mmCIF file of C-alpha atoms and ligand atoms in Angstrom:
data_model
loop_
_atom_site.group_PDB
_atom_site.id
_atom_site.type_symbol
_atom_site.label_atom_id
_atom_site.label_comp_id
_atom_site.label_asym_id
_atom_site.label_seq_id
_atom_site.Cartn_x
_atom_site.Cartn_y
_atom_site.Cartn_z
ATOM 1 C CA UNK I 1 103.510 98.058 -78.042
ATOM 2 C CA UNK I 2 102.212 95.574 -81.013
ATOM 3 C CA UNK I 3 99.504 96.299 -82.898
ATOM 4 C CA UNK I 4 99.148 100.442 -80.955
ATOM 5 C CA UNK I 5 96.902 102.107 -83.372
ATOM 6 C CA UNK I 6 94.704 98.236 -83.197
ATOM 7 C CA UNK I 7 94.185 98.402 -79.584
ATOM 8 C CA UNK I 8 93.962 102.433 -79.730
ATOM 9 C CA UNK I 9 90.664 101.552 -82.033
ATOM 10 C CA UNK I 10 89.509 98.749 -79.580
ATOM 11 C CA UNK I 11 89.237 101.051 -76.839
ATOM 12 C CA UNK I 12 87.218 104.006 -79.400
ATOM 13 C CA UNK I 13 84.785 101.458 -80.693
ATOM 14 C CA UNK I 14 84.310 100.012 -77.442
ATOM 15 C CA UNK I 15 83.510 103.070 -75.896
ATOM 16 C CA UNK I 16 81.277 104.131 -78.998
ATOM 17 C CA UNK I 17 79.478 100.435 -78.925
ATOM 18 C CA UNK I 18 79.222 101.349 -74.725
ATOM 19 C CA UNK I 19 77.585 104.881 -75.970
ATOM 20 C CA UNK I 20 75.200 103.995 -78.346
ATOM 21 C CA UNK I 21 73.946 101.282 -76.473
ATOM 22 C CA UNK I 22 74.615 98.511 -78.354
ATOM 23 C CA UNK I 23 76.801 97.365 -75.204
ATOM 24 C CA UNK I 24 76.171 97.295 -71.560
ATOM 25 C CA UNK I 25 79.336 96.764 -69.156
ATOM 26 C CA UNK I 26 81.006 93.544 -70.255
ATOM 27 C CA UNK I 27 78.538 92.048 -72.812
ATOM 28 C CA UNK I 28 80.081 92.469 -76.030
ATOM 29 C CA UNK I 29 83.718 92.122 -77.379
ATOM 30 C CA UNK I 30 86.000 93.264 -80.461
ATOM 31 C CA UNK I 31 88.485 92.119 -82.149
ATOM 32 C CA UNK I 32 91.170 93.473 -85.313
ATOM 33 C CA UNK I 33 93.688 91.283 -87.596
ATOM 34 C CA UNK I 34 96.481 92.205 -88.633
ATOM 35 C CA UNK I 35 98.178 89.199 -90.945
ATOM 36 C CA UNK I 36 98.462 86.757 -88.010
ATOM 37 C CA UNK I 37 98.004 88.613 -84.602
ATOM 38 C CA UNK I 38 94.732 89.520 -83.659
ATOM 39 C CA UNK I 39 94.069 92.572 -80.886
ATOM 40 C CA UNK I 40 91.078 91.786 -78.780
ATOM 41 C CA UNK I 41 88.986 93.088 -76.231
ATOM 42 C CA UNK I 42 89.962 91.522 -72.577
ATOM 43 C CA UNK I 43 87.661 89.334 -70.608
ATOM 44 C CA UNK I 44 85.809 91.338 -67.192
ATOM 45 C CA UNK I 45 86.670 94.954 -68.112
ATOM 46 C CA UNK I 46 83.678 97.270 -69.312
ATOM 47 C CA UNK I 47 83.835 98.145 -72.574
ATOM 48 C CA UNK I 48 83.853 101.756 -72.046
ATOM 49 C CA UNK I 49 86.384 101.650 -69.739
ATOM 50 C CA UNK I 50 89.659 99.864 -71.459
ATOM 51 C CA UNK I 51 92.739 101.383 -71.977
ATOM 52 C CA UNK I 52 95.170 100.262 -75.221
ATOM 53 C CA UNK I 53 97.398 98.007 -72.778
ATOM 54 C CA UNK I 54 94.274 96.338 -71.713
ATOM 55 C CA UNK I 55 93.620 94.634 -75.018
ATOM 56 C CA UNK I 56 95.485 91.294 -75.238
ATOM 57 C CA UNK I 57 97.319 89.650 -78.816
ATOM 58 C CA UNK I 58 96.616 86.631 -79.893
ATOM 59 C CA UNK I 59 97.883 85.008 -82.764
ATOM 60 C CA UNK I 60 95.494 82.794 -85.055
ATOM 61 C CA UNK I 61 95.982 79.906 -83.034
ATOM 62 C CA UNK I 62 94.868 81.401 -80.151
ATOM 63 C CA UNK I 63 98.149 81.349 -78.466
ATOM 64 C CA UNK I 64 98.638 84.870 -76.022
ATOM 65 C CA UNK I 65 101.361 86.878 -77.676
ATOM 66 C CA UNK I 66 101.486 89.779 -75.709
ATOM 67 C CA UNK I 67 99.288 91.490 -72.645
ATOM 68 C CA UNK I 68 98.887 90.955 -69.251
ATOM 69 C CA UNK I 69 94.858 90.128 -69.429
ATOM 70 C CA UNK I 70 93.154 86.928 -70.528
ATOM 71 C CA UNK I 71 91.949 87.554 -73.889
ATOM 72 C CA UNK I 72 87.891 87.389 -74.501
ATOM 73 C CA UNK I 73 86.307 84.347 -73.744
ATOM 74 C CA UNK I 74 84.493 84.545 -76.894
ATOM 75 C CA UNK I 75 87.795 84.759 -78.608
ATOM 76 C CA UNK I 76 87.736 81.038 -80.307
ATOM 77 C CA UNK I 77 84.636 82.602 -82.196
ATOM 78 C CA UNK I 78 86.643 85.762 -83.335
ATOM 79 C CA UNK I 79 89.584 83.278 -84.785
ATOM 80 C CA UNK I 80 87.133 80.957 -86.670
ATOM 81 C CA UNK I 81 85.454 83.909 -88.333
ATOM 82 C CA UNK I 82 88.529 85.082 -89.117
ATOM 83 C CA UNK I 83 89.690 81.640 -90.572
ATOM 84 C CA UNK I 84 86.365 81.116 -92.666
ATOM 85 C CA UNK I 85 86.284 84.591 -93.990
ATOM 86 C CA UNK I 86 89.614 86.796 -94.030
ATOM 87 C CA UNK I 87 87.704 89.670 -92.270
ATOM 88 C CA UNK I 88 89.691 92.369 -91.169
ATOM 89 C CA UNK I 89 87.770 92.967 -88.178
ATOM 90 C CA UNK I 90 84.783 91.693 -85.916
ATOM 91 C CA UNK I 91 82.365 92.917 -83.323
ATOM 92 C CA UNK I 92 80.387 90.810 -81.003
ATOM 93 C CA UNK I 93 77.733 92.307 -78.706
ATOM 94 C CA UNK I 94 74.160 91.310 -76.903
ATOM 95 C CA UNK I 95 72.101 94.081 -78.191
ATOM 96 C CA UNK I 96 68.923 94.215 -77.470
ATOM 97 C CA UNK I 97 66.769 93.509 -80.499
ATOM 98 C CA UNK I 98 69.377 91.437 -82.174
ATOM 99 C CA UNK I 99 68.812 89.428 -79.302
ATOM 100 C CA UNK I 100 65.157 89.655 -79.281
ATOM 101 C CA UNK I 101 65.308 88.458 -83.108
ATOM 102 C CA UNK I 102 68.175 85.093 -81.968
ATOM 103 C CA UNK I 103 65.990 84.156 -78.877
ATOM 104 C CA UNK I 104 62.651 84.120 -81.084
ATOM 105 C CA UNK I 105 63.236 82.936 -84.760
ATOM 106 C CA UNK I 106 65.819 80.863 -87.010
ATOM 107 C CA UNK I 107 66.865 83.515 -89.440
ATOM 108 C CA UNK I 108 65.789 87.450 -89.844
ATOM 109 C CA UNK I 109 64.123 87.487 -92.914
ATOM 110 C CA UNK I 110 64.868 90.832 -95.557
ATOM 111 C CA UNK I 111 61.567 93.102 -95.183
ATOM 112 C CA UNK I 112 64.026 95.859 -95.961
ATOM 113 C CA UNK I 113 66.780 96.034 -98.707
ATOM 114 C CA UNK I 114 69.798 97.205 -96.876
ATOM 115 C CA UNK I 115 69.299 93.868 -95.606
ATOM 116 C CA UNK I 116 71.821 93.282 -98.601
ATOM 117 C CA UNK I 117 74.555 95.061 -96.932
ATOM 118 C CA UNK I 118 74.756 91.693 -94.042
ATOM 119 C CA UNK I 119 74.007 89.573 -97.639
ATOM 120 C CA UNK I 120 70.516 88.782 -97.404
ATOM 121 C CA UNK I 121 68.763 87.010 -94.984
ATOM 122 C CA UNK I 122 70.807 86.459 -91.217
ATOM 123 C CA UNK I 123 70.978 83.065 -90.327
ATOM 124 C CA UNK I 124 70.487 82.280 -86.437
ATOM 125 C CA UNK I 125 73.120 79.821 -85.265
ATOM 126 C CA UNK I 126 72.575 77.247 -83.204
ATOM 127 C CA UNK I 127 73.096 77.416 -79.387
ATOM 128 C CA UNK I 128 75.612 76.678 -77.879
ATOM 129 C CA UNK I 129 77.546 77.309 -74.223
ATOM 130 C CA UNK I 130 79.464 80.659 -74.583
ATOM 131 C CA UNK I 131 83.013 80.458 -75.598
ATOM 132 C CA UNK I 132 82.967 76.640 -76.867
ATOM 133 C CA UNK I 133 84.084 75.286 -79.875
ATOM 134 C CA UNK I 134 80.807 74.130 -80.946
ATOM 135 C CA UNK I 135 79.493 77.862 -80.730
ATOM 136 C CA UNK I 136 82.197 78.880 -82.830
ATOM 137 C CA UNK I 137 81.594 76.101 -85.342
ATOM 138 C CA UNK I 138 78.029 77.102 -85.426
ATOM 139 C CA UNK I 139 78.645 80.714 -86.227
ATOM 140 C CA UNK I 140 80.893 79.687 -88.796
ATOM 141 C CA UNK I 141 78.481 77.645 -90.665
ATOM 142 C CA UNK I 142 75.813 80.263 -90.405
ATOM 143 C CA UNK I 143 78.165 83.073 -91.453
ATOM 144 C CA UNK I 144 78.871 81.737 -95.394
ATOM 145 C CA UNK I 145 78.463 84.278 -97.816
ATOM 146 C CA UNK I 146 77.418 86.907 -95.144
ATOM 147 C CA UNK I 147 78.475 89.519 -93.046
ATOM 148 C CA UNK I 148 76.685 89.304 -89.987
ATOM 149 C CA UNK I 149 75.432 85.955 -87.767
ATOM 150 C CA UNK I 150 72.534 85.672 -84.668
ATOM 151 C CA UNK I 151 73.627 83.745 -82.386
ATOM 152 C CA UNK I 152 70.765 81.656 -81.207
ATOM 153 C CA UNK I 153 69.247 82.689 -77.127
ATOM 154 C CA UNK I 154 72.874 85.207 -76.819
ATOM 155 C CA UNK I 155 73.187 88.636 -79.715
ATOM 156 C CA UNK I 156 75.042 89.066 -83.039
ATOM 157 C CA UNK I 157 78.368 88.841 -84.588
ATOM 158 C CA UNK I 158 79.332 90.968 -87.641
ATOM 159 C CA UNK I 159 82.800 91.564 -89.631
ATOM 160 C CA UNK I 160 84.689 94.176 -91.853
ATOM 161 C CA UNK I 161 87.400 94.462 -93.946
ATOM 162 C CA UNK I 162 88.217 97.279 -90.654
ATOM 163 C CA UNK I 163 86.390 98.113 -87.146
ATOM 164 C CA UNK I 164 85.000 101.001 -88.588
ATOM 165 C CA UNK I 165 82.806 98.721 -91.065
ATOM 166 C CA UNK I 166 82.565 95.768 -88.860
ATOM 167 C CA UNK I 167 80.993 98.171 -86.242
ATOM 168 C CA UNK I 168 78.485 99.635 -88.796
ATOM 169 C CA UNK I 169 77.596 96.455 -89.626
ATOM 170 C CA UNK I 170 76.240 95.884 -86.483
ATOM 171 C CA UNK I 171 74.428 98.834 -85.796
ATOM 172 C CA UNK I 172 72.513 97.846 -88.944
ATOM 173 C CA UNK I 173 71.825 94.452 -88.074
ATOM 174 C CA UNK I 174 70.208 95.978 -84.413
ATOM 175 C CA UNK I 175 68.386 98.613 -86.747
ATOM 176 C CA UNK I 176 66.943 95.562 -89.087
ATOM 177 C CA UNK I 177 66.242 93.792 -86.268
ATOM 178 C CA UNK I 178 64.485 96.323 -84.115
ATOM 179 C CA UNK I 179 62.734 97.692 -87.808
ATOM 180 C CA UNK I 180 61.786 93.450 -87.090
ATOM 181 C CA UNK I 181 60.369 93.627 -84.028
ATOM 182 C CA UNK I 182 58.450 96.943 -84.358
ATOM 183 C CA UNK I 183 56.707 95.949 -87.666
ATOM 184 C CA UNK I 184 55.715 92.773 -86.390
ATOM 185 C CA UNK I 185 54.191 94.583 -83.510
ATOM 186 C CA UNK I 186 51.385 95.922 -85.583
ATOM 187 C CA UNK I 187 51.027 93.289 -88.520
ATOM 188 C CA UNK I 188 53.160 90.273 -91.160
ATOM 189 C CA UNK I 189 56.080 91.914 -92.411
ATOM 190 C CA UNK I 190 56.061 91.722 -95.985
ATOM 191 C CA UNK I 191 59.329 90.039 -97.193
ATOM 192 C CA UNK I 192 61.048 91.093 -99.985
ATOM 193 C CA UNK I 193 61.044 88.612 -102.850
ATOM 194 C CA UNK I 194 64.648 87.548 -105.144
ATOM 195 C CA UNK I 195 63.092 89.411 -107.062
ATOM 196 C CA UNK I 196 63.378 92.259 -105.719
ATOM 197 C CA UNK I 197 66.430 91.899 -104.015
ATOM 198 C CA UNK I 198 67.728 91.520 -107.130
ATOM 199 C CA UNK I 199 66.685 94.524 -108.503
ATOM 200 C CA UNK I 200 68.044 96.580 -105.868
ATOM 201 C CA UNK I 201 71.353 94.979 -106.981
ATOM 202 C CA UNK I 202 71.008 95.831 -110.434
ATOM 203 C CA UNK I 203 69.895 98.948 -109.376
ATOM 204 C CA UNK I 204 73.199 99.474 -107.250
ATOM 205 C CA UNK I 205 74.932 98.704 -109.830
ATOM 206 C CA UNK I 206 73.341 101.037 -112.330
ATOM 207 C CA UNK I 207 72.540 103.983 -110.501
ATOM 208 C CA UNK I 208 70.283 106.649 -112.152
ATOM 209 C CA UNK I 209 72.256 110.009 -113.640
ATOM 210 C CA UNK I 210 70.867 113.199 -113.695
ATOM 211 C CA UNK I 211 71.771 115.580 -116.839
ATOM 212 C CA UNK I 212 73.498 118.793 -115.923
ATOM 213 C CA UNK I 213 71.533 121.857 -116.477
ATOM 214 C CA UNK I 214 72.379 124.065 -119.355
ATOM 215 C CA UNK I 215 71.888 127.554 -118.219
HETATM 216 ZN ZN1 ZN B 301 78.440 86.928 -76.077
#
């Protein structure tokens, strides 16, 4: 089977993204590269129910290389992303507050600072129908220098270098988004300044050391 230990990981990540919620039935999909052949999640199975034979290959042209189910419909998105950015992997879902955040505003402002890890502020794409061209040249443009995209009135799409990190990725951009929501429940979120981003960059990149004890 091409690409094994690929689709092997599509079907543990799908369950996980199916566990924690971030995924209900069909709603979300996956992807992995490997130099030009791309595993990806089918189109109509439930997440938490695929199998490693399941998961279609594509190459970057979108061309079916092997597998006996259509590929995502959302897979034009996964190759552009992959074009623009040389991820390693992607992860797609309609979780809730991500959602929320893409149906309400035009970007998620940082009000915390691991709003770094996505790069800064997450641009909301433009709409567009599902699965179209235009929706995957939107979320291109919106994903420069980034690592996660809203999609505008639909969820979030986030990449790695590998599924473990592209899947992270999006549990923190649900956890800024829902830290969002919540704080806007009760007042203005305070946005972080450059400023201050940048000194949490310095910061990471000078982290304080503590002098050993001499007993
Ligand atoms: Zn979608």
């Amino acid at each position: 089977m091409l690409l094994g230990d690929e689709r092997r990981l599509l079907c543990e990540y799908g369950r996980r993204a199916s566990g924690t919620g971030l995924v209900i039935g069909t709603s979300g999909n996956l992807s992995v590269r490997v130099d030009d052949l791309v595993a990806v999640t089918p189109s109509g199975i439930s997440l938490d129910r695929l199998e490693p034979g399941d998961c279609p290959i594509v190459d970057v042209e979108g061309r079916l290389v092997e597998g006996e189910l259509q590929p995502s419909s959302e897979t034009p998105m996964h190759l552009a992303v992959y074009t623009a950015t040389g991820a390693g992997a992607i992860v797609h879902t309609h979780s809730t507050f991500a959602t929320v955040i893409a149906t309400t505003m035009t970007e998620l402002p940082p009000i915390h600072y691991n709003a770094l890890l996505l790069g800064g502020t997450v641009r909301v794409a433009d709409y567009a129908t599902y699965g179209t061209p235009e929706l995957a040249a939107n979320v291109r443009e919106a994903l420069k220098d980034r690592r996660a995209v809203l999609l505008a009135n639909h969820g979030g799409v986030t990449f790695g270098d590998d599924l473990g990190a592209a899947f992270e990725a999006t549990r923190l951009l649900e956890w800024l988004c829902e830290v969002y929501v919540r704080a806007r429940s009760i007042g203005e979120p305070r946005v972080l300044t450059e400023e201050q981003l940048s000194a949490v960059v310095q910061r990471a990149f000078h982290p304080p050391t503590f002098p050993r004890r001499e007993d």
